[in-house]
Amino acid sequence: MIATSPESTSVSWVEHQTLEHIKGALRVTVDWRAPAVSQARKKSSIRFALQSFCRHLERLMRIEEEGGYMAVVADQNPCLSHQIRRLAGDHDRFRARVAELTPRLEEVAEWQDDDFDGICEDIKRFLDEVDRHDFAEVELLQETLTLDEGGEG
């Protein structure tokens, strides 16, 4: 059984839910196709949603890494440590993507429609990567909860 405190589980759950809402808002904003909306307005809205997403993603990753499920699973089920390392590697890649995407959004000029559309597509791909990562975390937790450690007779 995974031994986490009710407080850490609650905090993690709330952060996951918050991140899901922000991901949804960012997706809606990136897909915004209203002809009356200028690129400058859309860029401003994407900037706001992306900054919020990045802050919450970093907060959640820190919670997971520092006393969250990653440390607990690795301690209680060393056989799953390779999966923990892979998920932690995802965190490193996410941090690198954030460091790349945010400045790219800032640097694109209003008249650079193709570059702006490319950044929007990159943001959507990034959100899809985070979704796949979240799914892998859920699978790992489910596997951890169902592992038979033996010893009972």
PDB file of C-alpha atoms in Angstrom:
ATOM      1  CA  MET A   1       0.000   0.000   0.000  1.00  0.00           C
ATOM      2  CA  ILE A   2       1.281   3.497  -0.779  1.00  0.00           C
ATOM      3  CA  ALA A   3       1.845   5.385   2.447  1.00  0.00           C
ATOM      4  CA  THR A   4       1.170   9.018   1.711  1.00  0.00           C
ATOM      5  CA  SER A   5      -0.263  11.521   4.100  1.00  0.00           C
ATOM      6  CA  PRO A   6      -3.868  12.594   3.554  1.00  0.00           C
ATOM      7  CA  GLU A   7      -2.633  16.181   3.295  1.00  0.00           C
ATOM      8  CA  SER A   8      -0.122  15.445   0.513  1.00  0.00           C
ATOM      9  CA  THR A   9      -2.689  13.354  -1.348  1.00  0.00           C
ATOM     10  CA  SER A  10      -5.238  16.152  -1.058  1.00  0.00           C
ATOM     11  CA  VAL A  11      -2.776  18.819  -2.227  1.00  0.00           C
ATOM     12  CA  SER A  12      -1.710  16.689  -5.171  1.00  0.00           C
ATOM     13  CA  TRP A  13      -5.332  15.989  -6.132  1.00  0.00           C
ATOM     14  CA  VAL A  14      -6.248  19.682  -6.011  1.00  0.00           C
ATOM     15  CA  GLU A  15      -3.187  20.622  -8.076  1.00  0.00           C
ATOM     16  CA  HIS A  16      -3.994  17.952 -10.677  1.00  0.00           C
ATOM     17  CA  GLN A  17      -7.561  19.213 -10.934  1.00  0.00           C
ATOM     18  CA  THR A  18      -6.405  22.821 -11.198  1.00  0.00           C
ATOM     19  CA  LEU A  19      -3.906  21.905 -13.897  1.00  0.00           C
ATOM     20  CA  GLU A  20      -6.629  20.063 -15.838  1.00  0.00           C
ATOM     21  CA  HIS A  21      -8.819  23.178 -15.823  1.00  0.00           C
ATOM     22  CA  ILE A  22      -5.937  25.389 -16.919  1.00  0.00           C
ATOM     23  CA  LYS A  23      -4.977  22.925 -19.687  1.00  0.00           C
ATOM     24  CA  GLY A  24      -8.543  23.099 -20.941  1.00  0.00           C
ATOM     25  CA  ALA A  25      -8.530  26.884 -20.907  1.00  0.00           C
ATOM     26  CA  LEU A  26      -5.193  26.993 -22.717  1.00  0.00           C
ATOM     27  CA  ARG A  27      -6.482  24.577 -25.377  1.00  0.00           C
ATOM     28  CA  VAL A  28      -9.588  26.696 -25.934  1.00  0.00           C
ATOM     29  CA  THR A  29      -7.477  29.843 -26.198  1.00  0.00           C
ATOM     30  CA  VAL A  30      -4.972  28.308 -28.625  1.00  0.00           C
ATOM     31  CA  ASP A  31      -7.827  27.020 -30.804  1.00  0.00           C
ATOM     32  CA  TRP A  32      -9.619  30.380 -30.749  1.00  0.00           C
ATOM     33  CA  ARG A  33     -10.620  31.116 -34.356  1.00  0.00           C
ATOM     34  CA  ALA A  34     -12.909  34.130 -33.973  1.00  0.00           C
ATOM     35  CA  PRO A  35     -12.230  36.362 -36.994  1.00  0.00           C
ATOM     36  CA  ALA A  36     -12.872  39.533 -35.013  1.00  0.00           C
ATOM     37  CA  VAL A  37     -10.060  38.711 -32.571  1.00  0.00           C
ATOM     38  CA  SER A  38      -6.712  40.130 -33.535  1.00  0.00           C
ATOM     39  CA  GLN A  39      -3.545  38.090 -33.230  1.00  0.00           C
ATOM     40  CA  ALA A  40      -2.296  40.534 -30.579  1.00  0.00           C
ATOM     41  CA  ARG A  41      -5.377  39.868 -28.433  1.00  0.00           C
ATOM     42  CA  LYS A  42      -5.116  36.120 -28.927  1.00  0.00           C
ATOM     43  CA  LYS A  43      -1.390  36.230 -28.110  1.00  0.00           C
ATOM     44  CA  SER A  44      -2.128  38.122 -24.910  1.00  0.00           C
ATOM     45  CA  SER A  45      -4.737  35.553 -23.882  1.00  0.00           C
ATOM     46  CA  ILE A  46      -2.419  32.640 -24.716  1.00  0.00           C
ATOM     47  CA  ARG A  47       0.398  34.310 -22.748  1.00  0.00           C
ATOM     48  CA  PHE A  48      -1.854  34.608 -19.690  1.00  0.00           C
ATOM     49  CA  ALA A  49      -3.074  30.994 -19.897  1.00  0.00           C
ATOM     50  CA  LEU A  50       0.402  29.618 -20.708  1.00  0.00           C
ATOM     51  CA  GLN A  51       1.981  31.426 -17.749  1.00  0.00           C
ATOM     52  CA  SER A  52      -0.678  30.048 -15.423  1.00  0.00           C
ATOM     53  CA  PHE A  53      -0.260  26.560 -16.867  1.00  0.00           C
ATOM     54  CA  CYS A  54       3.527  26.674 -16.490  1.00  0.00           C
ATOM     55  CA  ARG A  55       3.333  27.857 -12.861  1.00  0.00           C
ATOM     56  CA  HIS A  56       0.886  25.135 -11.899  1.00  0.00           C
ATOM     57  CA  LEU A  57       2.766  22.455 -13.835  1.00  0.00           C
ATOM     58  CA  GLU A  58       5.995  23.361 -12.027  1.00  0.00           C
ATOM     59  CA  ARG A  59       4.212  23.354  -8.672  1.00  0.00           C
ATOM     60  CA  LEU A  60       2.708  19.928  -9.323  1.00  0.00           C
ATOM     61  CA  MET A  61       6.011  18.473 -10.531  1.00  0.00           C
ATOM     62  CA  ARG A  62       7.736  19.747  -7.378  1.00  0.00           C
ATOM     63  CA  ILE A  63       5.043  18.194  -5.182  1.00  0.00           C
ATOM     64  CA  GLU A  64       5.432  14.875  -6.986  1.00  0.00           C
ATOM     65  CA  GLU A  65       9.236  14.937  -6.751  1.00  0.00           C
ATOM     66  CA  GLU A  66       9.608  16.194  -3.183  1.00  0.00           C
ATOM     67  CA  GLY A  67       7.771  13.758  -0.977  1.00  0.00           C
ATOM     68  CA  GLY A  68       4.966  12.999  -3.390  1.00  0.00           C
ATOM     69  CA  TYR A  69       4.175   9.733  -5.075  1.00  0.00           C
ATOM     70  CA  MET A  70       7.562   9.428  -6.811  1.00  0.00           C
ATOM     71  CA  ALA A  71       9.574   9.045  -3.620  1.00  0.00           C
ATOM     72  CA  VAL A  72       6.962   6.800  -2.017  1.00  0.00           C
ATOM     73  CA  VAL A  73       6.675   4.438  -4.999  1.00  0.00           C
ATOM     74  CA  ALA A  74      10.466   4.235  -5.386  1.00  0.00           C
ATOM     75  CA  ASP A  75      10.894   3.438  -1.677  1.00  0.00           C
ATOM     76  CA  GLN A  76       8.097   0.897  -1.428  1.00  0.00           C
ATOM     77  CA  ASN A  77       8.507  -0.731  -4.842  1.00  0.00           C
ATOM     78  CA  PRO A  78      12.123  -0.539  -6.054  1.00  0.00           C
ATOM     79  CA  CYS A  79      11.165  -2.706  -9.040  1.00  0.00           C
ATOM     80  CA  LEU A  80       9.282   0.321 -10.407  1.00  0.00           C
ATOM     81  CA  SER A  81      12.211   2.731 -10.091  1.00  0.00           C
ATOM     82  CA  HIS A  82      12.851   2.663 -13.858  1.00  0.00           C
ATOM     83  CA  GLN A  83       9.332   3.975 -14.434  1.00  0.00           C
ATOM     84  CA  ILE A  84       9.863   6.697 -11.821  1.00  0.00           C
ATOM     85  CA  ARG A  85      13.102   7.727 -13.560  1.00  0.00           C
ATOM     86  CA  ARG A  86      11.270   7.903 -16.899  1.00  0.00           C
ATOM     87  CA  LEU A  87       8.519  10.076 -15.419  1.00  0.00           C
ATOM     88  CA  ALA A  88      11.118  12.290 -13.697  1.00  0.00           C
ATOM     89  CA  GLY A  89      12.833  12.589 -17.079  1.00  0.00           C
ATOM     90  CA  ASP A  90       9.526  13.810 -18.485  1.00  0.00           C
ATOM     91  CA  HIS A  91       9.581  16.540 -15.833  1.00  0.00           C
ATOM     92  CA  ASP A  92      13.038  17.615 -17.022  1.00  0.00           C
ATOM     93  CA  ARG A  93      11.824  17.721 -20.628  1.00  0.00           C
ATOM     94  CA  PHE A  94       8.726  19.683 -19.597  1.00  0.00           C
ATOM     95  CA  ARG A  95      10.886  22.281 -17.879  1.00  0.00           C
ATOM     96  CA  ALA A  96      12.995  22.593 -21.024  1.00  0.00           C
ATOM     97  CA  ARG A  97       9.868  22.961 -23.186  1.00  0.00           C
ATOM     98  CA  VAL A  98       8.517  25.695 -20.912  1.00  0.00           C
ATOM     99  CA  ALA A  99      11.862  27.508 -21.126  1.00  0.00           C
ATOM    100  CA  GLU A 100      11.636  27.322 -24.929  1.00  0.00           C
ATOM    101  CA  LEU A 101       7.933  28.024 -25.575  1.00  0.00           C
ATOM    102  CA  THR A 102       7.467  31.105 -23.431  1.00  0.00           C
ATOM    103  CA  PRO A 103      10.204  33.202 -25.117  1.00  0.00           C
ATOM    104  CA  ARG A 104       9.119  32.013 -28.571  1.00  0.00           C
ATOM    105  CA  LEU A 105       5.620  33.302 -27.902  1.00  0.00           C
ATOM    106  CA  GLU A 106       6.993  36.634 -26.716  1.00  0.00           C
ATOM    107  CA  GLU A 107       9.268  37.050 -29.742  1.00  0.00           C
ATOM    108  CA  VAL A 108       6.708  36.437 -32.467  1.00  0.00           C
ATOM    109  CA  ALA A 109       5.580  39.651 -34.150  1.00  0.00           C
ATOM    110  CA  GLU A 110       1.951  40.416 -34.953  1.00  0.00           C
ATOM    111  CA  TRP A 111       2.543  40.074 -38.675  1.00  0.00           C
ATOM    112  CA  GLN A 112       4.230  36.636 -38.396  1.00  0.00           C
ATOM    113  CA  ASP A 113       1.079  34.546 -38.810  1.00  0.00           C
ATOM    114  CA  ASP A 114       2.873  31.312 -39.766  1.00  0.00           C
ATOM    115  CA  ASP A 115       5.274  31.552 -36.818  1.00  0.00           C
ATOM    116  CA  PHE A 116       2.394  32.296 -34.452  1.00  0.00           C
ATOM    117  CA  ASP A 117       0.387  29.348 -35.782  1.00  0.00           C
ATOM    118  CA  GLY A 118       3.473  27.149 -35.369  1.00  0.00           C
ATOM    119  CA  ILE A 119       3.830  28.161 -31.734  1.00  0.00           C
ATOM    120  CA  CYS A 120       0.147  27.422 -31.152  1.00  0.00           C
ATOM    121  CA  GLU A 121       0.641  23.944 -32.644  1.00  0.00           C
ATOM    122  CA  ASP A 122       3.707  23.406 -30.439  1.00  0.00           C
ATOM    123  CA  ILE A 123       1.689  24.392 -27.366  1.00  0.00           C
ATOM    124  CA  LYS A 124      -1.008  21.863 -28.320  1.00  0.00           C
ATOM    125  CA  ARG A 125       1.620  19.140 -28.785  1.00  0.00           C
ATOM    126  CA  PHE A 126       3.101  20.034 -25.400  1.00  0.00           C
ATOM    127  CA  LEU A 127      -0.322  19.737 -23.755  1.00  0.00           C
ATOM    128  CA  ASP A 128      -0.740  16.327 -25.402  1.00  0.00           C
ATOM    129  CA  GLU A 129       2.644  15.255 -23.973  1.00  0.00           C
ATOM    130  CA  VAL A 130       1.552  16.333 -20.503  1.00  0.00           C
ATOM    131  CA  ASP A 131      -1.681  14.340 -20.960  1.00  0.00           C
ATOM    132  CA  ARG A 132       0.297  11.213 -21.879  1.00  0.00           C
ATOM    133  CA  HIS A 133       2.549  11.755 -18.862  1.00  0.00           C
ATOM    134  CA  ASP A 134      -0.453  12.112 -16.548  1.00  0.00           C
ATOM    135  CA  PHE A 135      -1.899   8.886 -17.933  1.00  0.00           C
ATOM    136  CA  ALA A 136       1.427   7.094 -17.326  1.00  0.00           C
ATOM    137  CA  GLU A 137       1.414   8.373 -13.730  1.00  0.00           C
ATOM    138  CA  VAL A 138      -2.069   6.988 -13.167  1.00  0.00           C
ATOM    139  CA  GLU A 139      -1.030   3.643 -14.643  1.00  0.00           C
ATOM    140  CA  LEU A 140       2.027   3.538 -12.364  1.00  0.00           C
ATOM    141  CA  LEU A 141      -0.050   4.303  -9.290  1.00  0.00           C
ATOM    142  CA  GLN A 142      -2.566   1.633 -10.249  1.00  0.00           C
ATOM    143  CA  GLU A 143       0.239  -0.872 -10.770  1.00  0.00           C
ATOM    144  CA  THR A 144       1.734   0.068  -7.414  1.00  0.00           C
ATOM    145  CA  LEU A 145      -1.571  -0.424  -5.635  1.00  0.00           C
ATOM    146  CA  THR A 146      -2.118  -3.837  -7.203  1.00  0.00           C
ATOM    147  CA  LEU A 147       1.402  -5.236  -6.739  1.00  0.00           C
ATOM    148  CA  ASP A 148       1.433  -8.368  -4.629  1.00  0.00           C
ATOM    149  CA  GLU A 149       4.390  -8.068  -2.302  1.00  0.00           C
ATOM    150  CA  GLY A 150       3.921 -11.619  -1.028  1.00  0.00           C
ATOM    151  CA  GLY A 151       4.637 -12.744   2.485  1.00  0.00           C
ATOM    152  CA  GLU A 152       1.046 -13.508   3.358  1.00  0.00           C
ATOM    153  CA  GLY A 153      -0.078 -16.939   3.408  1.00  0.00           C
TER     154      GLY A 153
END
